[in-house]
CSV table of C-alpha atoms in Angstrom, one decimal:
chain,number,residue,atom,x,y,z
A,1,ASN,CA,171.7,257.6,329.3
A,2,ALA,CA,168.6,257.9,330.9
A,3,GLY,CA,169.4,255.3,333.6
A,4,VAL,CA,166.1,253.0,334.9
A,5,THR,CA,162.9,254.8,334.5
A,6,GLN,CA,159.6,253.4,336.1
A,7,THR,CA,156.1,255.1,335.2
A,8,PRO,CA,154.1,255.9,336.8
A,9,LYS,CA,155.1,258.1,339.4
A,10,PHE,CA,152.0,257.6,341.5
A,11,ARG,CA,148.7,255.8,341.0
A,12,ILE,CA,145.8,254.8,343.3
A,13,LEU,CA,143.9,251.6,342.8
A,14,LYS,CA,140.5,250.3,344.1
A,15,ILE,CA,140.6,247.0,345.5
A,16,GLY,CA,140.6,244.5,342.5
A,17,GLN,CA,141.8,246.7,339.9
A,18,SER,CA,144.5,245.8,337.7
A,19,MET,CA,147.7,247.7,336.7
A,20,THR,CA,151.2,247.4,335.2
A,21,LEU,CA,154.0,249.3,336.4
A,22,GLN,CA,156.6,250.2,333.8
A,23,CYS,CA,160.2,249.8,334.0
A,24,THR,CA,162.8,250.7,331.5
A,25,GLN,CA,166.9,250.9,331.4
A,26,ASP,CA,169.2,252.2,328.9
A,27,MET,CA,172.2,250.9,330.0
A,28,ASN,CA,172.0,247.3,328.5
A,29,HIS,CA,172.0,245.7,332.0
A,30,ASN,CA,170.9,242.0,332.1
A,31,TYR,CA,169.7,241.9,335.5
A,32,MET,CA,166.8,243.5,336.6
A,33,TYR,CA,164.9,243.3,339.9
A,34,TRP,CA,161.6,244.5,341.6
A,35,TYR,CA,161.4,245.6,344.7
A,36,ARG,CA,158.6,246.6,347.3
A,37,GLN,CA,159.3,249.4,350.3
A,38,ASP,CA,157.2,249.2,352.8
A,39,PRO,CA,157.0,252.4,355.7
A,40,GLY,CA,160.2,252.0,358.3
A,41,MET,CA,161.4,248.5,356.2
A,42,GLY,CA,163.9,248.0,353.8
A,43,LEU,CA,163.3,246.6,350.0
A,44,LYS,CA,162.0,243.3,349.7
A,45,LEU,CA,162.7,241.3,346.5
A,46,ILE,CA,159.3,240.4,344.4
A,47,TYR,CA,161.0,239.5,341.5
A,48,TYR,CA,164.0,239.4,339.6
A,49,SER,CA,165.4,238.8,335.9
A,50,VAL,CA,169.1,237.1,334.7
A,51,GLY,CA,168.0,237.8,331.1
A,52,ALA,CA,165.3,238.6,328.4
A,53,GLY,CA,163.0,235.2,328.8
A,54,ILE,CA,164.4,234.4,332.1
A,55,THR,CA,162.5,235.5,335.2
A,56,ASP,CA,162.6,234.1,338.9
A,57,LYS,CA,160.8,234.8,342.0
A,58,GLY,CA,161.7,236.8,345.1
A,59,GLU,CA,161.1,236.9,348.9
A,60,VAL,CA,157.5,238.2,348.3
A,61,PRO,CA,156.0,237.3,344.6
A,62,ASN,CA,152.3,236.6,345.5
A,63,GLY,CA,150.1,238.6,344.0
A,64,TYR,CA,152.3,239.8,341.2
A,65,ASN,CA,153.6,238.8,337.6
A,66,VAL,CA,156.7,240.1,335.3
A,67,SER,CA,157.8,239.3,331.7
A,68,ARG,CA,161.3,240.0,330.3
A,69,SER,CA,160.4,240.1,326.9
A,70,THR,CA,163.7,242.5,325.8
A,71,THR,CA,167.0,243.8,327.6
A,72,GLU,CA,165.4,246.9,328.3
A,73,ASP,CA,161.8,246.8,329.9
A,74,PHE,CA,160.7,244.5,333.1
A,75,PRO,CA,157.1,245.5,333.7
A,76,LEU,CA,155.8,244.2,337.0
A,77,ARG,CA,151.7,243.0,336.8
A,78,LEU,CA,149.1,243.4,339.8
A,79,GLU,CA,146.4,241.2,339.4
A,80,LEU,CA,143.5,241.6,341.9
A,81,ALA,CA,145.0,244.6,343.8
A,82,ALA,CA,144.7,244.5,347.5
A,83,PRO,CA,145.4,247.1,350.6
A,84,SER,CA,148.7,244.8,351.3
A,85,GLN,CA,149.9,245.9,348.3
A,86,THR,CA,150.1,249.6,348.8
A,87,SER,CA,153.5,250.3,348.8
A,88,VAL,CA,156.4,252.1,346.8
A,89,TYR,CA,157.7,249.9,343.9
A,90,PHE,CA,161.7,250.3,342.9
A,91,CYS,CA,163.0,248.8,339.9
A,92,ALA,CA,166.7,248.2,339.8
A,93,SER,CA,169.3,246.8,337.0
A,94,SER,CA,172.7,245.6,337.4
A,95,TYR,CA,175.7,244.4,334.6
A,96,PRO,CA,177.3,241.9,336.9
A,97,GLN,CA,179.6,240.6,333.9
A,98,ASP,CA,181.7,244.1,334.3
A,99,GLY,CA,182.5,242.9,337.9
A,100,GLY,CA,180.5,245.2,339.3
A,101,TYR,CA,177.7,244.2,341.6
A,102,GLU,CA,175.7,247.7,342.0
A,103,GLN,CA,172.4,247.8,341.5
A,104,TYR,CA,171.0,251.2,339.9
A,105,PHE,CA,167.5,252.3,341.3
A,106,GLY,CA,164.7,254.0,339.2
A,107,PRO,CA,163.1,256.7,341.0
A,108,GLY,CA,159.7,254.4,342.4
A,109,THR,CA,156.2,254.2,342.1
A,110,ARG,CA,154.1,255.0,345.2
A,111,LEU,CA,151.1,252.8,344.8
A,112,THR,CA,148.0,253.2,347.2
A,113,VAL,CA,145.0,250.4,347.1
A,114,THR,CA,141.6,251.7,348.7
B,1,GLY,CA,167.9,232.6,353.3
B,2,GLU,CA,170.1,235.7,354.4
B,3,ASN,CA,169.0,238.1,357.1
B,4,VAL,CA,170.4,241.4,357.6
B,5,GLU,CA,169.7,243.4,360.8
B,6,GLN,CA,170.6,247.1,361.1
B,7,HIS,CA,171.4,249.3,364.7
B,8,PRO,CA,170.7,251.5,365.9
B,9,SER,CA,167.4,252.6,363.9
B,10,THR,CA,167.8,255.7,364.1
B,11,LEU,CA,170.9,258.0,365.5
B,12,SER,CA,171.2,261.7,365.9
B,13,VAL,CA,174.7,263.4,365.8
B,14,GLN,CA,175.8,267.0,366.5
B,15,GLU,CA,177.4,268.2,363.1
B,16,GLY,CA,181.1,267.5,362.9
B,17,ASP,CA,180.9,264.5,364.9
B,18,SER,CA,181.1,260.8,363.6
B,19,ALA,CA,178.2,258.3,362.8
B,20,VAL,CA,178.7,254.5,363.1
B,21,ILE,CA,176.0,251.6,361.9
B,22,LYS,CA,176.4,248.4,362.2
B,23,CYS,CA,174.6,245.3,360.1
B,24,THR,CA,174.8,241.8,361.1
B,25,TYR,CA,174.1,239.2,358.2
B,26,SER,CA,173.5,235.7,358.9
B,27,ASP,CA,174.9,233.5,355.3
B,28,SER,CA,178.2,232.7,355.9
B,29,ALA,CA,178.4,232.5,352.2
B,30,SER,CA,177.5,236.1,351.6
B,31,ASN,CA,180.5,237.9,349.5
B,32,TYR,CA,179.1,241.3,348.7
B,33,PHE,CA,178.0,244.0,351.1
B,34,PRO,CA,176.9,247.7,349.6
B,35,TRP,CA,175.6,250.6,352.1
B,36,TYR,CA,172.8,252.9,350.2
B,37,LYS,CA,171.5,256.1,351.4
B,38,GLN,CA,168.0,257.4,350.6
B,39,GLU,CA,166.8,260.7,350.8
B,40,LEU,CA,162.8,261.4,351.6
B,41,GLY,CA,161.0,260.5,348.8
B,42,LYS,CA,163.9,259.5,346.8
B,43,ARG,CA,165.4,256.4,345.0
B,44,PRO,CA,168.2,254.5,346.8
B,45,GLN,CA,171.8,255.2,346.2
B,46,LEU,CA,175.2,253.4,346.3
B,47,ILE,CA,177.4,255.3,348.5
B,48,ILE,CA,180.1,252.8,349.0
B,49,ASP,CA,180.0,248.9,349.1
B,50,ILE,CA,183.0,245.8,350.0
B,51,ARG,CA,183.8,242.5,349.1
B,52,SER,CA,184.6,240.0,351.0
B,53,ASN,CA,188.0,239.4,350.4
B,54,VAL,CA,188.7,243.1,351.9
B,55,GLY,CA,188.5,244.3,355.4
B,56,GLU,CA,188.1,247.9,355.3
B,57,LYS,CA,187.4,250.7,352.5
B,58,LYS,CA,187.4,254.4,352.6
B,59,ASP,CA,185.9,256.9,350.2
B,60,GLN,CA,186.7,260.3,351.7
B,61,ARG,CA,184.6,261.0,354.7
B,62,ILE,CA,182.9,257.4,354.5
B,63,ALA,CA,184.1,254.1,355.1
B,64,VAL,CA,182.9,250.3,355.7
B,65,THR,CA,184.1,247.9,357.6
B,66,LEU,CA,184.0,243.8,357.5
B,67,ASN,CA,184.5,241.2,360.3
B,68,LYS,CA,183.3,237.8,358.1
B,69,THR,CA,184.1,236.1,361.4
B,70,ALA,CA,181.5,237.9,363.5
B,71,LYS,CA,179.5,238.3,360.1
B,72,HIS,CA,178.7,242.2,360.6
B,73,PHE,CA,179.9,245.1,358.8
B,74,SER,CA,179.7,248.7,359.9
B,75,LEU,CA,179.2,252.3,357.7
B,76,HIS,CA,181.2,255.4,359.3
B,77,ILE,CA,180.8,258.8,358.8
B,78,THR,CA,183.5,261.5,359.7
B,79,GLU,CA,183.0,265.1,360.1
B,80,THR,CA,179.1,264.8,359.7
B,81,GLN,CA,177.1,267.5,357.6
B,82,PRO,CA,173.4,268.4,357.5
B,83,GLU,CA,173.5,266.6,354.1
B,84,ASP,CA,174.1,263.7,355.6
B,85,SER,CA,170.6,263.2,357.3
B,86,ALA,CA,169.0,260.4,355.4
B,87,VAL,CA,167.9,256.6,355.7
B,88,TYR,CA,171.1,254.3,355.7
B,89,PHE,CA,170.2,250.6,354.2
B,90,CYS,CA,172.9,248.2,354.5
B,91,ALA,CA,172.6,244.9,352.2
B,92,ALA,CA,174.3,241.7,351.6
B,93,SER,CA,174.3,239.3,348.9
B,94,MET,CA,171.9,236.5,349.1
B,95,GLY,CA,172.4,233.6,346.7
B,96,GLY,CA,173.2,233.9,343.1
B,97,ASN,CA,172.4,236.3,340.3
B,98,ASN,CA,173.3,239.1,342.0
B,99,ARG,CA,170.7,239.4,344.6
B,100,LEU,CA,170.6,241.7,347.7
B,101,ALA,CA,169.2,241.0,351.1
B,102,PHE,CA,168.4,244.5,352.6
B,103,GLY,CA,168.3,245.8,356.1
B,104,LYS,CA,165.3,247.7,357.5
B,105,GLY,CA,167.5,250.9,357.1
B,106,ASN,CA,168.6,253.7,359.8
B,107,GLN,CA,167.7,257.0,359.8
B,108,VAL,CA,170.4,259.4,360.6
B,109,VAL,CA,169.6,262.8,361.8
B,110,VAL,CA,172.9,265.2,361.9
B,111,ILE,CA,171.7,268.2,364.0
B,112,PRO,CA,173.2,271.4,362.8
């Protein structure tokens, strides 16, 4: 299994541009999450999904959108990028039904908005 | 919502000594407490976790203790090695749907 994969690894955007961060997992996990990590800070939950077709806001959803059309994919959309969205973005997945709570993280996408 | 705080923010230890990082949380309903290790430029990886029905858990040189009454839990690393140098994040379950609230992280530096 490849686990959780994210693309791209790095991206530079200009203010006002838009982009989609891709996240795919091949572990058949039904729960997926998007976090952002700012320097010296912990991980903040942006959006999460408990299954295909179901998404919900986390702590910091403003400026982002998500969709979950399949179990495997959970893309994060940035519309009208702003410098405040410069961050490292991590996607994660978990499978609570097996009694485990562990979240498995992807390698991250480093985004700079200038 | 859940608020998780970690202390100290930076910890330097001599190789072979022990390191202890403490986290406090605010939501008494939290029942799952993981610790993640993040090396520079890498993804967070789970190193140990504990559930609220257990007071202590060990895995080789790593242990976690939980005090539900005081709402704090701690990570203990014994016989530290240079490869233990990293940022360590604690987290606590937040509401439902397996969500986690993370602390800001502790930079642990093991001095050879």
